[in-house]
Short mmCIF file of C-alpha atoms in Angstrom, two decimals:
data_model
loop_
_atom_site.label_atom_id
_atom_site.label_comp_id
_atom_site.label_asym_id
_atom_site.label_seq_id
_atom_site.Cartn_x
_atom_site.Cartn_y
_atom_site.Cartn_z
CA UNK S 1 -15.79 3.87 20.66
CA UNK S 2 -15.60 0.35 19.87
CA UNK S 3 -13.46 -2.39 21.49
CA UNK S 4 -12.24 -5.71 20.06
CA UNK S 5 -10.94 -8.37 22.46
CA UNK S 6 -8.95 -11.56 21.51
CA UNK S 7 -8.55 -13.61 24.62
CA UNK S 8 -6.06 -16.22 23.09
CA UNK S 9 -2.47 -14.80 22.69
CA UNK S 10 -1.21 -18.06 21.15
CA UNK S 11 -2.69 -21.35 19.74
CA UNK S 12 -0.89 -24.32 18.27
CA UNK S 13 -2.55 -27.26 16.38
CA UNK S 14 -1.24 -30.14 14.45
CA UNK S 15 -1.53 -29.98 10.43
CA UNK S 16 -5.13 -30.99 9.22
CA UNK S 17 -6.78 -30.22 12.37
CA UNK S 18 -9.56 -27.78 12.93
CA UNK S 19 -8.95 -24.75 15.13
CA UNK S 20 -11.27 -21.83 16.36
CA UNK S 21 -9.85 -18.42 17.04
CA UNK S 22 -12.14 -16.34 19.52
CA UNK S 23 -13.13 -12.77 19.17
CA UNK S 24 -15.54 -10.59 20.99
CA UNK S 25 -16.38 -6.85 20.59
CA UNK S 26 -18.26 -4.07 22.11
CA UNK S 27 -20.09 -1.42 20.06
CA UNK S 28 -23.24 0.68 20.15
CA UNK S 29 -23.64 0.74 16.47
CA UNK S 30 -26.15 -1.28 14.80
CA UNK S 31 -24.78 -1.42 11.22
CA UNK S 32 -21.07 -2.55 11.00
CA UNK S 33 -18.54 -5.03 9.36
CA UNK S 34 -16.32 -7.57 11.12
CA UNK S 35 -13.25 -8.86 9.67
CA UNK S 36 -10.35 -11.44 10.18
CA UNK S 37 -6.93 -10.36 8.89
CA UNK S 38 -3.98 -12.75 8.61
CA UNK S 39 -0.63 -11.24 9.30
CA UNK S 40 2.48 -13.39 8.40
CA UNK S 41 6.12 -12.24 9.40
CA UNK S 42 5.94 -9.95 6.35
CA UNK S 43 3.66 -7.58 8.18
CA UNK S 44 1.37 -7.43 5.38
CA UNK S 45 -2.15 -7.62 6.53
CA UNK S 46 -4.20 -10.15 4.27
CA UNK S 47 -8.13 -10.17 4.45
CA UNK S 48 -9.25 -13.81 5.33
CA UNK S 49 -13.04 -13.18 5.69
CA UNK S 50 -15.51 -10.47 6.18
CA UNK S 51 -18.99 -10.44 7.79
CA UNK S 52 -21.62 -7.70 7.52
CA UNK S 53 -23.62 -7.42 10.57
CA UNK S 54 -26.96 -7.12 8.94
CA UNK S 55 -26.57 -10.75 7.56
CA UNK S 56 -27.50 -13.76 9.41
CA UNK S 57 -25.91 -16.16 7.49
CA UNK S 58 -22.11 -16.75 8.60
CA UNK S 59 -19.55 -15.98 6.00
CA UNK S 60 -17.52 -18.72 4.52
CA UNK S 61 -14.37 -18.91 2.14
CA UNK S 62 -12.85 -22.18 1.56
CA UNK S 63 -11.45 -23.72 4.72
CA UNK S 64 -12.20 -20.39 6.56
CA UNK S 65 -15.76 -19.99 8.37
CA UNK S 66 -17.15 -17.57 11.03
CA UNK S 67 -19.53 -17.97 13.94
CA UNK S 68 -21.20 -14.66 14.15
CA UNK S 69 -23.16 -14.08 17.22
CA UNK S 70 -24.52 -10.63 16.96
CA UNK S 71 -26.61 -10.55 20.29
CA UNK S 72 -23.51 -11.96 22.19
CA UNK S 73 -21.17 -9.68 20.15
CA UNK S 74 -19.01 -12.73 19.24
CA UNK S 75 -17.19 -13.36 15.80
CA UNK S 76 -15.09 -16.58 16.06
CA UNK S 77 -12.92 -17.83 13.05
CA UNK S 78 -12.81 -21.58 12.39
CA UNK S 79 -10.06 -22.90 10.20
CA UNK S 80 -10.46 -26.55 8.70
CA UNK S 81 -7.87 -28.90 7.47
CA UNK S 82 -5.27 -26.48 8.78
CA UNK S 83 -2.03 -26.21 6.52
CA UNK S 84 1.56 -25.11 7.57
CA UNK S 85 0.93 -21.90 5.65
CA UNK S 86 -1.82 -20.85 7.91
CA UNK S 87 0.97 -20.15 10.54
CA UNK S 88 0.69 -16.52 11.19
CA UNK S 89 -0.93 -13.77 13.55
CA UNK S 90 -4.73 -13.41 13.06
CA UNK S 91 -6.26 -10.18 13.89
CA UNK S 92 -10.10 -9.74 14.28
CA UNK S 93 -11.25 -6.08 13.44
CA UNK S 94 -14.66 -3.99 13.57
CA UNK S 95 -15.47 -1.36 11.03
CA UNK S 96 -18.45 0.88 11.51
CA UNK S 97 -20.52 1.39 8.44
CA UNK S 98 -22.30 4.66 6.95
CA UNK S 99 -19.50 6.76 5.98
CA UNK S 100 -17.46 8.97 8.17
CA UNK S 101 -14.86 8.04 10.32
CA UNK S 102 -14.64 4.24 9.84
CA UNK S 103 -11.18 3.11 10.32
CA UNK S 104 -10.39 -0.63 11.38
CA UNK S 105 -10.42 -1.22 15.28
CA UNK S 106 -8.21 -4.23 15.79
CA UNK S 107 -7.81 -6.61 18.48
CA UNK S 108 -4.37 -7.60 19.85
CA UNK S 109 -4.21 -10.73 17.84
CA UNK S 110 -3.60 -14.46 18.23
CA UNK S 111 -0.57 -16.08 17.05
CA UNK S 112 -1.45 -19.48 15.41
CA UNK S 113 1.17 -21.95 14.98
CA UNK S 114 0.34 -25.16 12.61
CA UNK S 115 2.82 -27.89 13.68
CA UNK S 116 3.75 -30.52 10.99
CA UNK K 1 -4.44 -4.68 -10.16
CA UNK K 2 -1.52 -3.11 -8.26
CA UNK K 3 -1.73 -3.16 -4.46
CA UNK K 4 -0.97 -0.42 -2.03
CA UNK K 5 2.70 0.81 -2.33
CA UNK K 6 4.62 2.10 0.49
CA UNK K 7 8.32 3.13 0.96
CA UNK K 8 10.62 3.16 2.18
CA UNK K 9 10.35 -0.63 3.60
CA UNK K 10 12.81 -0.12 6.36
CA UNK K 11 14.34 3.00 8.05
CA UNK K 12 16.81 3.31 11.17
CA UNK K 13 17.07 6.87 12.49
CA UNK K 14 18.27 8.14 15.65
CA UNK K 15 15.92 9.79 18.18
CA UNK K 16 15.03 13.47 17.75
CA UNK K 17 15.66 13.04 13.98
CA UNK K 18 12.91 13.24 11.39
CA UNK K 19 11.46 10.61 8.95
CA UNK K 20 8.78 10.50 6.20
CA UNK K 21 6.85 7.60 4.78
CA UNK K 22 5.07 7.54 1.40
CA UNK K 23 2.15 5.66 0.44
CA UNK K 24 0.20 5.47 -3.06
CA UNK K 25 -3.11 3.65 -2.88
CA UNK K 26 -5.14 1.42 -5.00
CA UNK K 27 -6.01 3.40 -8.17
CA UNK K 28 -9.48 4.93 -7.37
CA UNK K 29 -9.46 4.25 -3.68
CA UNK K 30 -10.88 7.61 -2.21
CA UNK K 31 -10.24 6.36 1.33
CA UNK K 32 -6.69 6.27 2.86
CA UNK K 33 -5.62 5.21 6.24
CA UNK K 34 -2.36 5.36 8.08
CA UNK K 35 -1.90 2.88 10.93
CA UNK K 36 1.01 2.34 13.62
CA UNK K 37 1.60 -1.20 14.67
CA UNK K 38 3.83 -1.65 17.64
CA UNK K 39 5.41 -5.09 18.05
CA UNK K 40 3.01 -7.49 19.71
CA UNK K 41 -0.04 -5.25 19.35
CA UNK K 42 -2.70 -4.78 16.66
CA UNK K 43 -2.56 -1.83 14.43
CA UNK K 44 -3.74 1.44 15.58
CA UNK K 45 -5.33 4.01 13.39
CA UNK K 46 -3.40 7.25 13.25
CA UNK K 47 -5.21 8.99 10.32
CA UNK K 48 -8.15 8.59 7.71
CA UNK K 49 -8.31 10.68 4.53
CA UNK K 50 -11.54 10.95 2.27
CA UNK K 51 -9.86 12.33 -0.92
CA UNK K 52 -7.64 15.04 0.43
CA UNK K 53 -9.73 15.90 3.55
CA UNK K 54 -9.10 14.48 6.95
CA UNK K 55 -11.97 12.53 8.26
CA UNK K 56 -10.47 11.34 11.63
CA UNK K 57 -7.09 12.16 13.28
CA UNK K 58 -8.17 11.83 16.72
CA UNK K 59 -5.19 9.48 17.44
CA UNK K 60 -2.56 11.09 15.68
CA UNK K 61 0.18 12.60 18.13
CA UNK K 62 -0.03 16.14 16.37
CA UNK K 63 3.14 17.29 18.37
CA UNK K 64 5.19 15.14 16.25
CA UNK K 65 3.31 13.50 13.68
CA UNK K 66 1.74 14.98 10.50
CA UNK K 67 0.20 13.76 7.48
CA UNK K 68 -0.98 15.09 4.03
CA UNK K 69 -2.82 13.90 1.05
CA UNK K 70 -2.45 16.47 -1.64
CA UNK K 71 -4.38 15.99 -4.83
CA UNK K 72 -6.33 13.11 -3.08
CA UNK K 73 -3.92 10.38 -4.38
CA UNK K 74 -0.71 9.41 -2.65
CA UNK K 75 0.11 10.41 0.85
CA UNK K 76 3.13 11.21 3.28
CA UNK K 77 3.44 10.49 7.03
CA UNK K 78 5.94 12.54 8.59
CA UNK K 79 7.59 12.21 12.25
CA UNK K 80 9.47 14.91 13.61
CA UNK K 81 11.33 14.57 16.18
CA UNK K 82 11.22 10.96 16.52
CA UNK K 83 11.24 9.34 19.89
CA UNK K 84 12.18 5.61 20.90
CA UNK K 85 8.53 4.74 21.48
CA UNK K 86 7.84 5.59 17.53
CA UNK K 87 9.59 2.29 16.61
CA UNK K 88 6.62 0.46 14.95
CA UNK K 89 5.40 -0.81 11.57
CA UNK K 90 3.50 1.92 9.75
CA UNK K 91 0.87 0.61 7.71
CA UNK K 92 -1.03 2.22 4.86
CA UNK K 93 -4.30 1.05 3.68
CA UNK K 94 -6.98 2.29 1.24
CA UNK K 95 -10.52 1.47 0.57
CA UNK K 96 -12.70 2.32 -2.40
CA UNK K 97 -15.19 4.47 -0.20
CA UNK K 98 -16.02 4.54 3.62
CA UNK K 99 -19.12 2.54 3.17
CA UNK K 100 -17.97 -0.72 4.37
CA UNK K 101 -15.91 -1.79 1.31
CA UNK K 102 -12.89 -4.00 2.01
CA UNK K 103 -9.65 -2.07 3.47
CA UNK K 104 -6.58 -3.18 1.47
CA UNK K 105 -3.09 -2.89 3.19
CA UNK K 106 0.56 -2.09 2.10
CA UNK K 107 3.39 -4.19 3.28
CA UNK K 108 4.48 -1.59 5.46
CA UNK K 109 7.20 0.62 6.61
CA UNK K 110 9.55 -0.53 9.36
CA UNK K 111 10.75 2.16 11.58
CA UNK K 112 13.48 1.73 14.29
CA UNK K 113 14.31 4.75 16.30
CA UNK K 114 17.76 4.15 18.27
#
């Protein structure tokens, strides 16, 4: 079974600053995917970024990038030039690949607050 | 492209009553998931369907929860009888297939049991 750990329950930064959210995971799988989801108060989970474990290159989506360290089982999210609309819960999630039972395993989340 | 549709959005029931939630996945998505998210926690997988077959229901409290996906399209999650600890958001999600494609979520159904 997989576990995902987010050690920062809450973070607060000023608008336009850069912030990094931490995530570690534990698995015996070799092939898997990692995701960061954003959840605003509406509760809908919105995909921010995904990373395939077999890719060494870190994924990037506009202001969002990850630092994927496979050996260390670490998957942090960096948000550059943070905006007020980035305020939300952020969840790190793991998904095994290869078919079969592959539902996402989530961490407990980090509440990110962007201050004006 | 239409997203994952869920209804009802909000439901308040008394303990020991029953409730049902409906989900219609993105068109063409073979894999469907139900998650339970209790306030302050990350979502927890309840059940995964591949077409109309159950792939994983290991975390589904089968004494009170049931789910079906007849015809391999939309799905219903039922709770009977409800307990106070079932108060949560029930998120439905779908994926094109179980081979690593992105999982897309609906807006969720908020359940309060009083």
